[in-house]
Tab-separated table of C-alpha atoms and ligand atoms in Angstrom:
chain	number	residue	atom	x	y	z
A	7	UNK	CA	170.196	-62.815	-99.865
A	8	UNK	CA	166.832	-64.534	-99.538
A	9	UNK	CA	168.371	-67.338	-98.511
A	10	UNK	CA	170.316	-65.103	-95.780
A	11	UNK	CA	166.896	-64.071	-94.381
A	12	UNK	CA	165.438	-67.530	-94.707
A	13	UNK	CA	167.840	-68.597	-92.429
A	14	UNK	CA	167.905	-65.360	-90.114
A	15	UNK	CA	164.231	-66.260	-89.707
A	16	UNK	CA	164.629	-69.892	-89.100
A	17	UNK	CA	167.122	-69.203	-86.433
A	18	UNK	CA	165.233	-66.011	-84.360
A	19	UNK	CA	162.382	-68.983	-84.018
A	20	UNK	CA	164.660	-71.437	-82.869
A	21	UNK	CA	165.979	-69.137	-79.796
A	22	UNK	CA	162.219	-68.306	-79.561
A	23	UNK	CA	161.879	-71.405	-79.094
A	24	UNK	CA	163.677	-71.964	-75.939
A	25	UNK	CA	163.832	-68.991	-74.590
A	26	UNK	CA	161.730	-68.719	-71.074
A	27	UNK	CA	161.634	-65.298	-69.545
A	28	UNK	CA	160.496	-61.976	-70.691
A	29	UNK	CA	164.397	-60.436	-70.927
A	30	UNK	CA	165.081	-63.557	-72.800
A	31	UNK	CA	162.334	-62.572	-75.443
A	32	UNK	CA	163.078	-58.981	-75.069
A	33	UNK	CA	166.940	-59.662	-76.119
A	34	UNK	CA	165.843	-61.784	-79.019
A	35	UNK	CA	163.691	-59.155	-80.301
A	36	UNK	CA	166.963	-56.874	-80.157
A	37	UNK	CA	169.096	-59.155	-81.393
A	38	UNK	CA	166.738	-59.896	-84.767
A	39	UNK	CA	164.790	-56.846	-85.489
A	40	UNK	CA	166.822	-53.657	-83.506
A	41	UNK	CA	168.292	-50.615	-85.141
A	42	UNK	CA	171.420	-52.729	-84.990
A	43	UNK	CA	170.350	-56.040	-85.536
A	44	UNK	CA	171.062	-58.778	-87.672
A	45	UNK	CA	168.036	-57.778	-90.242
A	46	UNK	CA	169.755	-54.560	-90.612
A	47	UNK	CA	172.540	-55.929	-91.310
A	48	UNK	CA	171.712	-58.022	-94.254
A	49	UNK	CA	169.526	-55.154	-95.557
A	50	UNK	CA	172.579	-53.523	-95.889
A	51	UNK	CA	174.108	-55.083	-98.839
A	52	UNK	CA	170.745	-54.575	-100.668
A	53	UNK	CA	172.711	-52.031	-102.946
A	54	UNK	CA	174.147	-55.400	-104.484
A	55	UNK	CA	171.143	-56.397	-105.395
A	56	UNK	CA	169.627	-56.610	-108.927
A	57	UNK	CA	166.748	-53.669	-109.155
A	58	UNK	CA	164.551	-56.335	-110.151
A	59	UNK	CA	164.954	-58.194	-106.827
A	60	UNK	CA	164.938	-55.699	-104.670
A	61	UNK	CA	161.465	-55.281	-103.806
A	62	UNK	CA	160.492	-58.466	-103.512
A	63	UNK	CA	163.726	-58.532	-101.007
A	64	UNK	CA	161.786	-55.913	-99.208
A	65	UNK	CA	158.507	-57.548	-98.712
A	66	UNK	CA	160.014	-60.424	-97.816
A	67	UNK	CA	162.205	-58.577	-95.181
A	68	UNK	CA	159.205	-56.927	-93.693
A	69	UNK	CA	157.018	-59.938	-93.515
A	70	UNK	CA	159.579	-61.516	-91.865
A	71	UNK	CA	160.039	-58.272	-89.401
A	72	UNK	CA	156.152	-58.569	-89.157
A	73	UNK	CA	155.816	-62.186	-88.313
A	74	UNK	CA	158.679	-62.483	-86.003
A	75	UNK	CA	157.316	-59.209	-84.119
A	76	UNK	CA	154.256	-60.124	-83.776
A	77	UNK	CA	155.729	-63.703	-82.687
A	78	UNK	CA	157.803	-62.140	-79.900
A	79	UNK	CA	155.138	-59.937	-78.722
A	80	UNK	CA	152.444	-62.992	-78.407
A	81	UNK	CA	154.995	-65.172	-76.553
A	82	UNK	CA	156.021	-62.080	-73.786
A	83	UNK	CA	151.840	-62.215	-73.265
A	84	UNK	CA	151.694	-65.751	-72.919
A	85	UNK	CA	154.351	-65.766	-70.633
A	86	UNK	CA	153.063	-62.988	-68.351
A	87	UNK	CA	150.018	-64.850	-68.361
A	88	UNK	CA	151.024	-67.877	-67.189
A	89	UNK	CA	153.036	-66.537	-63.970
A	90	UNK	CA	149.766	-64.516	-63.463
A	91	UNK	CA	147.629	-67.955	-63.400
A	92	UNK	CA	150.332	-69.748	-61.970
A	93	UNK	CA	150.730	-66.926	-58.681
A	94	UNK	CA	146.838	-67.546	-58.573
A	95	UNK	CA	146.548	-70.826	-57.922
A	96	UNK	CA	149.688	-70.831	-55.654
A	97	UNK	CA	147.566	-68.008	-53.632
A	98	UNK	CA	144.285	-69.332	-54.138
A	99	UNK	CA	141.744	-69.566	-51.668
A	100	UNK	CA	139.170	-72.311	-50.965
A	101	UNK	CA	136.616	-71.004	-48.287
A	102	UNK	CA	134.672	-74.347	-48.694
A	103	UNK	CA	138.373	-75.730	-46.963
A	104	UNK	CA	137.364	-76.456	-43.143
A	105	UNK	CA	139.611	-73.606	-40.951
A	106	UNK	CA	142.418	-74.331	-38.981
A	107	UNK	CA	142.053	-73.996	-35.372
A	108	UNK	CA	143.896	-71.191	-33.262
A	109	UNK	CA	145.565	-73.151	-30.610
A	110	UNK	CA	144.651	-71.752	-27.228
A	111	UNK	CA	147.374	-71.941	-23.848
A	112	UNK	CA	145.581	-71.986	-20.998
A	113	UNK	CA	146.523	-71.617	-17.122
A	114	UNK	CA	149.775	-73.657	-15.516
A	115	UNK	CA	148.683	-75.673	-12.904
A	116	UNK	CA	151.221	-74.069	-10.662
A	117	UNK	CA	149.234	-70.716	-11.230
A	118	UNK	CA	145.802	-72.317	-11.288
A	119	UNK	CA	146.472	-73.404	-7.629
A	120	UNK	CA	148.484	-70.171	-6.750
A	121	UNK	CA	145.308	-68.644	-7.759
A	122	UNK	CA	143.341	-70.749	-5.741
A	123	UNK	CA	145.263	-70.491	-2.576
A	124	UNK	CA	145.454	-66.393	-3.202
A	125	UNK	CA	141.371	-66.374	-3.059
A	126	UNK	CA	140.701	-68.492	-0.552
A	127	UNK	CA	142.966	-66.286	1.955
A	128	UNK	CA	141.638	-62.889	0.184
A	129	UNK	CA	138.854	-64.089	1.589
A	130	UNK	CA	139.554	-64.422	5.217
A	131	UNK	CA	140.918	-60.674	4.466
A	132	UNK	CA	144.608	-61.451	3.876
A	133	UNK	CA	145.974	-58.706	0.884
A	134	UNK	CA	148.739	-60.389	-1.490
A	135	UNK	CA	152.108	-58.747	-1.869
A	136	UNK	CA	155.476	-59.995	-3.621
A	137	UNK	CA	159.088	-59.783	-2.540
A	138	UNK	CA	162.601	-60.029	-4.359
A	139	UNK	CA	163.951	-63.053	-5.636
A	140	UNK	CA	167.314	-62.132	-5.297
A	141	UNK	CA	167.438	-60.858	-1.889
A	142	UNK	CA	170.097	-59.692	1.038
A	143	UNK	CA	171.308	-62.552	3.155
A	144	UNK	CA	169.989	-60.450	6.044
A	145	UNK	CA	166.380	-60.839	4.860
A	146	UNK	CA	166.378	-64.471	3.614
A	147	UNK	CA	168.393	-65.695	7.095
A	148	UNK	CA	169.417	-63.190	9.450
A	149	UNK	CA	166.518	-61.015	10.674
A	150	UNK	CA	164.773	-64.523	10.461
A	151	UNK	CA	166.314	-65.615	13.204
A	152	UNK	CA	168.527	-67.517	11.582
A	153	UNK	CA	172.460	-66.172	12.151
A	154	UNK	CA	175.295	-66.949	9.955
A	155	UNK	CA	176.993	-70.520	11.146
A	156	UNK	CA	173.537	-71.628	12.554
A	157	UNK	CA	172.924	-75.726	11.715
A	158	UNK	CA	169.196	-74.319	10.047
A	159	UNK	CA	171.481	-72.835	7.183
A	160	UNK	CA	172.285	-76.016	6.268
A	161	UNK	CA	168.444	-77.358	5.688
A	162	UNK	CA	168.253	-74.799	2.730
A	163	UNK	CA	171.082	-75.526	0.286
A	164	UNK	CA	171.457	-71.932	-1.047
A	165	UNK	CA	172.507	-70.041	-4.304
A	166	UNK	CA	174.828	-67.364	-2.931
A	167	UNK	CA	175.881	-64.376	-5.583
A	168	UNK	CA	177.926	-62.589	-3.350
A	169	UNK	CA	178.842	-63.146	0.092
A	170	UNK	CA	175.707	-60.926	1.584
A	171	UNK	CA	173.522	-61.457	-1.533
A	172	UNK	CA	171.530	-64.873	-2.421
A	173	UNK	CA	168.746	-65.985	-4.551
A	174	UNK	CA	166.154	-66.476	-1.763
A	175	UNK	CA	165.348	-70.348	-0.439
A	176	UNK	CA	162.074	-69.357	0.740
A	177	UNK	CA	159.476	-66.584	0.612
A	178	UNK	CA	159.515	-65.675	4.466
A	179	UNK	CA	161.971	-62.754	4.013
A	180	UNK	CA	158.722	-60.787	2.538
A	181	UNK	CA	157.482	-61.277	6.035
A	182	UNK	CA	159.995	-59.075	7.557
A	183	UNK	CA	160.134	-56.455	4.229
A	184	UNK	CA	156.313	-56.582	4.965
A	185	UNK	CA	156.471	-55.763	9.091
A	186	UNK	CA	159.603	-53.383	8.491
A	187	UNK	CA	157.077	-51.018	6.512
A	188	UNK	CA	153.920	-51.284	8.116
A	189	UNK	CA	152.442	-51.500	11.099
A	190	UNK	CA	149.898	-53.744	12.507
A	191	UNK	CA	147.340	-55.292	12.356
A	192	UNK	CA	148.495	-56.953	9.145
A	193	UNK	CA	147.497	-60.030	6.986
A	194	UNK	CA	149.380	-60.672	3.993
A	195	UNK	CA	149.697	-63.537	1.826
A	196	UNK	CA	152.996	-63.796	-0.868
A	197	UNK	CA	153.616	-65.992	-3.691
A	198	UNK	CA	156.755	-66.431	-5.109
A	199	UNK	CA	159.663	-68.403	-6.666
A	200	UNK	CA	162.640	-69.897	-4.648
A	201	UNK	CA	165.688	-71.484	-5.251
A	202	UNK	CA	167.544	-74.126	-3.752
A	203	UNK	CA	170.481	-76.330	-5.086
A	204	UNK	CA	168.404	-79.426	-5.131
A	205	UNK	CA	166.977	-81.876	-7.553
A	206	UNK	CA	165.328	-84.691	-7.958
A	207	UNK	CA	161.673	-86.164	-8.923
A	208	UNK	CA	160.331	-83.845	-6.197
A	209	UNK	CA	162.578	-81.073	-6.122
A	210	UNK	CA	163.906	-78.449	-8.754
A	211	UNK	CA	166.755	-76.341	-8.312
A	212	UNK	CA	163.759	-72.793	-8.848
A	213	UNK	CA	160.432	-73.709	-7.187
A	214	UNK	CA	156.987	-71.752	-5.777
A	215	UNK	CA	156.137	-71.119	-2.282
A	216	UNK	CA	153.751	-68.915	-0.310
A	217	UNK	CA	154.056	-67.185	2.679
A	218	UNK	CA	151.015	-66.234	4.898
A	219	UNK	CA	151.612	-63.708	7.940
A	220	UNK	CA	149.230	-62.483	9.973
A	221	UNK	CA	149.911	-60.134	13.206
A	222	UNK	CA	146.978	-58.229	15.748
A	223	UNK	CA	146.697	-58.007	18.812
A	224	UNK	CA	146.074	-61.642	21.301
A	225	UNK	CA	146.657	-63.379	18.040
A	226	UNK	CA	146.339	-66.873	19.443
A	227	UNK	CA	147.319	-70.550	18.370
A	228	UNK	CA	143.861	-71.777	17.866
A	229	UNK	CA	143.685	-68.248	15.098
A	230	UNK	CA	146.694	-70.010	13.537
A	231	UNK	CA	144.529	-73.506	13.921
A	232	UNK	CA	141.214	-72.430	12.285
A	233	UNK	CA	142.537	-70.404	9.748
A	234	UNK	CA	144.780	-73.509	8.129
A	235	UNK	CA	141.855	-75.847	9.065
A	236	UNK	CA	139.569	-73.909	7.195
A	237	UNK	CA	141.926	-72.714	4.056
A	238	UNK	CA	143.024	-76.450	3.984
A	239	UNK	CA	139.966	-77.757	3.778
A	240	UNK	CA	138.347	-75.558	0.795
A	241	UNK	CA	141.211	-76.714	-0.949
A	242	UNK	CA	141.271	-80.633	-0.687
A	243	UNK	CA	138.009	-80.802	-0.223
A	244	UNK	CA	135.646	-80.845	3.303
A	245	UNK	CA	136.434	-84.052	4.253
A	246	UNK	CA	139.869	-83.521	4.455
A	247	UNK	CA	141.234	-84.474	7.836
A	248	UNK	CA	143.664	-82.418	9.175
A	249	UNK	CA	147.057	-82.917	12.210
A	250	UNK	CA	149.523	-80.291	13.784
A	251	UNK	CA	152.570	-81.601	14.269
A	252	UNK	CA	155.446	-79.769	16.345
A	253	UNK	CA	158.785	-78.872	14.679
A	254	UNK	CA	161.013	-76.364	14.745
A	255	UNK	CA	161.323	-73.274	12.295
A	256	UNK	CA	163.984	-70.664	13.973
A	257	UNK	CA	161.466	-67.731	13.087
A	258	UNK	CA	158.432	-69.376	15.116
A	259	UNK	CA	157.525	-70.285	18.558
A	260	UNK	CA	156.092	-72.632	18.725
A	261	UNK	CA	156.207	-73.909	15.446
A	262	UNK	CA	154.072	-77.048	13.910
A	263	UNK	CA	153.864	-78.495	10.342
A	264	UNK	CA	150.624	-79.404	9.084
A	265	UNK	CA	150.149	-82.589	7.573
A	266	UNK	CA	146.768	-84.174	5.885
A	267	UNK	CA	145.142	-87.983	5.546
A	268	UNK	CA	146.843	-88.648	2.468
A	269	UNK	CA	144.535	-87.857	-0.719
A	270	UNK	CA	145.917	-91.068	-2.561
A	271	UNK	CA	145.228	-93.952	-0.420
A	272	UNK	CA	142.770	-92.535	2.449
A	273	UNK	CA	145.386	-93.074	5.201
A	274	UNK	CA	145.883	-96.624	4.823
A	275	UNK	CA	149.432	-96.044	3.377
A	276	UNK	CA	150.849	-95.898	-0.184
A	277	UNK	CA	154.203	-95.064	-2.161
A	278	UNK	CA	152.845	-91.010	-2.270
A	279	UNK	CA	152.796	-91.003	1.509
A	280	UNK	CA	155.902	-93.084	1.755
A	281	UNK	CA	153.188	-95.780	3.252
A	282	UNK	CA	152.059	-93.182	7.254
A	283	UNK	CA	149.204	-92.444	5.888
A	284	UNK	CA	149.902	-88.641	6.178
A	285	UNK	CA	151.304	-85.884	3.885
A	286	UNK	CA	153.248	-82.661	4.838
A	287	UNK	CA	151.859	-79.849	3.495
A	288	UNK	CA	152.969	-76.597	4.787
A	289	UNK	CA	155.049	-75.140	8.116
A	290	UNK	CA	153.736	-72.897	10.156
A	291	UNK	CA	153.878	-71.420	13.710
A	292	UNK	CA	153.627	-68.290	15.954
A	293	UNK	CA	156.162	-65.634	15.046
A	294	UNK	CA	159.473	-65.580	17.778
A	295	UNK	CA	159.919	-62.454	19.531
A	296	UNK	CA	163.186	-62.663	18.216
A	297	UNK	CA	161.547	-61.899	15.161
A	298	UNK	CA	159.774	-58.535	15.821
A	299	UNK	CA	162.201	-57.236	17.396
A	300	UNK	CA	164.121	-57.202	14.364
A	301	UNK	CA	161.766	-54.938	12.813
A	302	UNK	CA	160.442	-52.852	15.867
A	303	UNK	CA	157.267	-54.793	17.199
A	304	UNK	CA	156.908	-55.076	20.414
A	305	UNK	CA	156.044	-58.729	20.940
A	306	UNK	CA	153.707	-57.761	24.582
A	307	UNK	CA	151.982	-55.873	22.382
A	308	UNK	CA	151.674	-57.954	19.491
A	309	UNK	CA	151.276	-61.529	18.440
A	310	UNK	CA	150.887	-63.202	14.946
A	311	UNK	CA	151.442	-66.128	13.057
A	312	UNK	CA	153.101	-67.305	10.072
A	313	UNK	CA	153.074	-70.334	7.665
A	314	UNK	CA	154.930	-71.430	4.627
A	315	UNK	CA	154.226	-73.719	2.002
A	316	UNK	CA	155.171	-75.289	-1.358
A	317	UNK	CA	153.480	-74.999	-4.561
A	318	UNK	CA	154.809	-77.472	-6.723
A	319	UNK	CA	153.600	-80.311	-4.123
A	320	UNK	CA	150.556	-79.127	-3.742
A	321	UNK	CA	149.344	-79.119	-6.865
A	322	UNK	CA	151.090	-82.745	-7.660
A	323	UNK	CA	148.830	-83.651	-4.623
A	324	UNK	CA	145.435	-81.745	-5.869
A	325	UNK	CA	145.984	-83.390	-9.190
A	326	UNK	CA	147.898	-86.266	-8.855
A	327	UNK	CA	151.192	-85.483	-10.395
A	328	UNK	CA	153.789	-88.115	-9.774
A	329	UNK	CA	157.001	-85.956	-11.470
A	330	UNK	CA	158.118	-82.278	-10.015
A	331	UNK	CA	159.863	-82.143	-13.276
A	332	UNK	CA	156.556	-82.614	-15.501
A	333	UNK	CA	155.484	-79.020	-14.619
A	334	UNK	CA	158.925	-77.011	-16.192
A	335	UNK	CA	158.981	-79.022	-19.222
A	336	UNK	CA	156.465	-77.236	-21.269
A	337	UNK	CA	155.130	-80.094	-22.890
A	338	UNK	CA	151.600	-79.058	-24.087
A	339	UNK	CA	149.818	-82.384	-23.540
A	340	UNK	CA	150.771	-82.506	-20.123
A	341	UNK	CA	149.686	-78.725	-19.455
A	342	UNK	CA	146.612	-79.155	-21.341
A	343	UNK	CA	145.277	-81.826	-18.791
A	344	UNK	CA	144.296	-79.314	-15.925
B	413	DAH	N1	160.153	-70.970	5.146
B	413	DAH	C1	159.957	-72.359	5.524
B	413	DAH	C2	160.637	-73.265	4.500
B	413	DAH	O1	160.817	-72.879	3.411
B	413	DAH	C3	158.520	-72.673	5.590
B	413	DAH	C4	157.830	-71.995	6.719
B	413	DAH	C5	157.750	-72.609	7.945
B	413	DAH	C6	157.334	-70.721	6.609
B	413	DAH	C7	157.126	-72.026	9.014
B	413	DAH	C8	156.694	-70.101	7.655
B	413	DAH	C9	156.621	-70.772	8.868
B	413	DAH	O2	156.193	-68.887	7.582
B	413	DAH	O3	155.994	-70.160	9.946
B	413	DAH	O4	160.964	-74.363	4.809
């Protein structure tokens, strides 16, 4: 029998031994010394034993029970202790470690000079509304002038989404959602996104315009003039020199596009201004009758102009930006430049 607990003791140290966790100690512990365990169970043939072994049987039985307690017991501490010490250093935290920075965004450029544009004309007075983007084919064409089957349909490749309904090429529809509300005198400036089925390395399929209207009475030509002259030159600078050149825009009479000495090369021709010396910058012209009637002016009465131009190309020309693409690509280092 000593033997028999020799060997029970020897082989509860061994498990001890490679036993990890605290159920794995727990279950040893039961195993060994429970109510049902393998000590017991010896102890049970005790009544076999000679009277003059028996108690030294029994203090050998409970220093075993003793040691091997006491063993378990230790080795559940030392392992609670070391996933304490070990979730301490995992969480540890060194304040002498130099921080890491909070990345900041900061402003698109396309917003930056939407901005721009928005407070130069709030202050000549002009008040800045917003239109739909998905808008009635009688806003974005018709009561522009522009009738179904006429050849200016074709300059603005369009997103339809149902026969009446498309995604809007342009922001001059706000002009008429604008007059069809209120009455003059009126000067309103609108930024917005358009969409036409186009692209290349200076056009996306979803760009940014802004529309400028502004109707009073003996609105004149040379109002349309100065106020372009002036807005165009805060932007690009002074300096800038500026040209009106006629066109045609079925919503104006007469209508002009403004162009500017090319900011690249001074006017002496480059590969930005396809080598005239001059850049296009925005349409404009004096609003056709045809217009107001649409929406209840009455064009003795009244006169006003409009103008119309693109976002994305003015801010490749303000900052030199040689890719339309570069600005919807969300790459951080290019976005972080301006
Ligand atoms: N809506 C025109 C376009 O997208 C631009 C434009 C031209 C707007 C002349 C105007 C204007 O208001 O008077 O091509």
């Amino acid at each position: 029998m000593i033997s028999e607990l020799q060997q029970l003791e020897k082989d509860a140290l061994a498990e001890l031994d490679t036993a990890k966790t605290e159920d794995q100690f727990l279950s040893i512990k039961t195993k060994y010394l429970g109510r049902k365990g393998l000590l017991t169970g010896i102890l049970r043939n005790i009544a076999k034993v000679s009277d003059d072994e028996k108690p030294l049987i029994g203090k050998l039985c409970n220093e075993i029970k003793n040691s091997l307690s006491v063993k378990i017991d230790e080795a559940i501490q030392q392992q609670a202790r070391q996933k304490k010490e070990e979730i301490i250093l995992k969480e540890k935290i060194d304040v002498t470690l130099p921080g890491s920075s909070v990345k900041c965004g900061r402003i698109h450029p396309i917003n930056q000079i939407c901005r721009e544009i928005c407070s130069v004309f709030s202050s000549f007075g002009f008040s800045v509304v917003e239109g739909p983007e998905i808008e009635l084919d009688y806003y974005n064409f018709e009561a522009l002038n522009i009738p179904k089957d006429h050849p200016a349909r074709d300059m603005q490749d369009t997103f339809y989404i149902e026969e009446n309904i498309v995604l809007r090429t342009h922001t001059s529809p706000v002009q008429v959602r604008v007059m069809e509300k209120f009455r003059p005198p009126l000067r309103i400036l609108s930024p917005g996104k358009v969409y036409r089925r186009d692209s290349d390395v200076s056009h996306t399929p979803m760009f940014h315009q802004i529309e400028g209207l502004l109707v009073d009475k003996n609105v004149t030509f040379g109002d349309l003039k100065g106020i372009l002259t002036s807005f165009l030159k805060k932007i690009f600078g002074e300096v800038t020199v500026l040209r009106f050149r006629p066109s045609f825009f079925p919503f104006t009479e007469p209508s002009a596009e403004v162009d500017i000495r090319c900011v690249m090369c001074g006017g002496s021709g480059c590969r930005v201004c396809g080598q005239s010396g001059w850049l296009e910058i925005l349409g404009s012209g004096m609003v056709d009758p045809a217009v107001f009637r649409n929406v209840n002016y009455d064009s003795e009465e009244y006169s006003g102009f409009a103008f119309g131009l693109g976002l994305e190309r003015m801010a490749m020309l303000k900052y030199g930006i040689s890719d339309i693409r570069l600005f919807f690509e969300n790459d951080i280092r290019f976005l972080k430049q301006f």
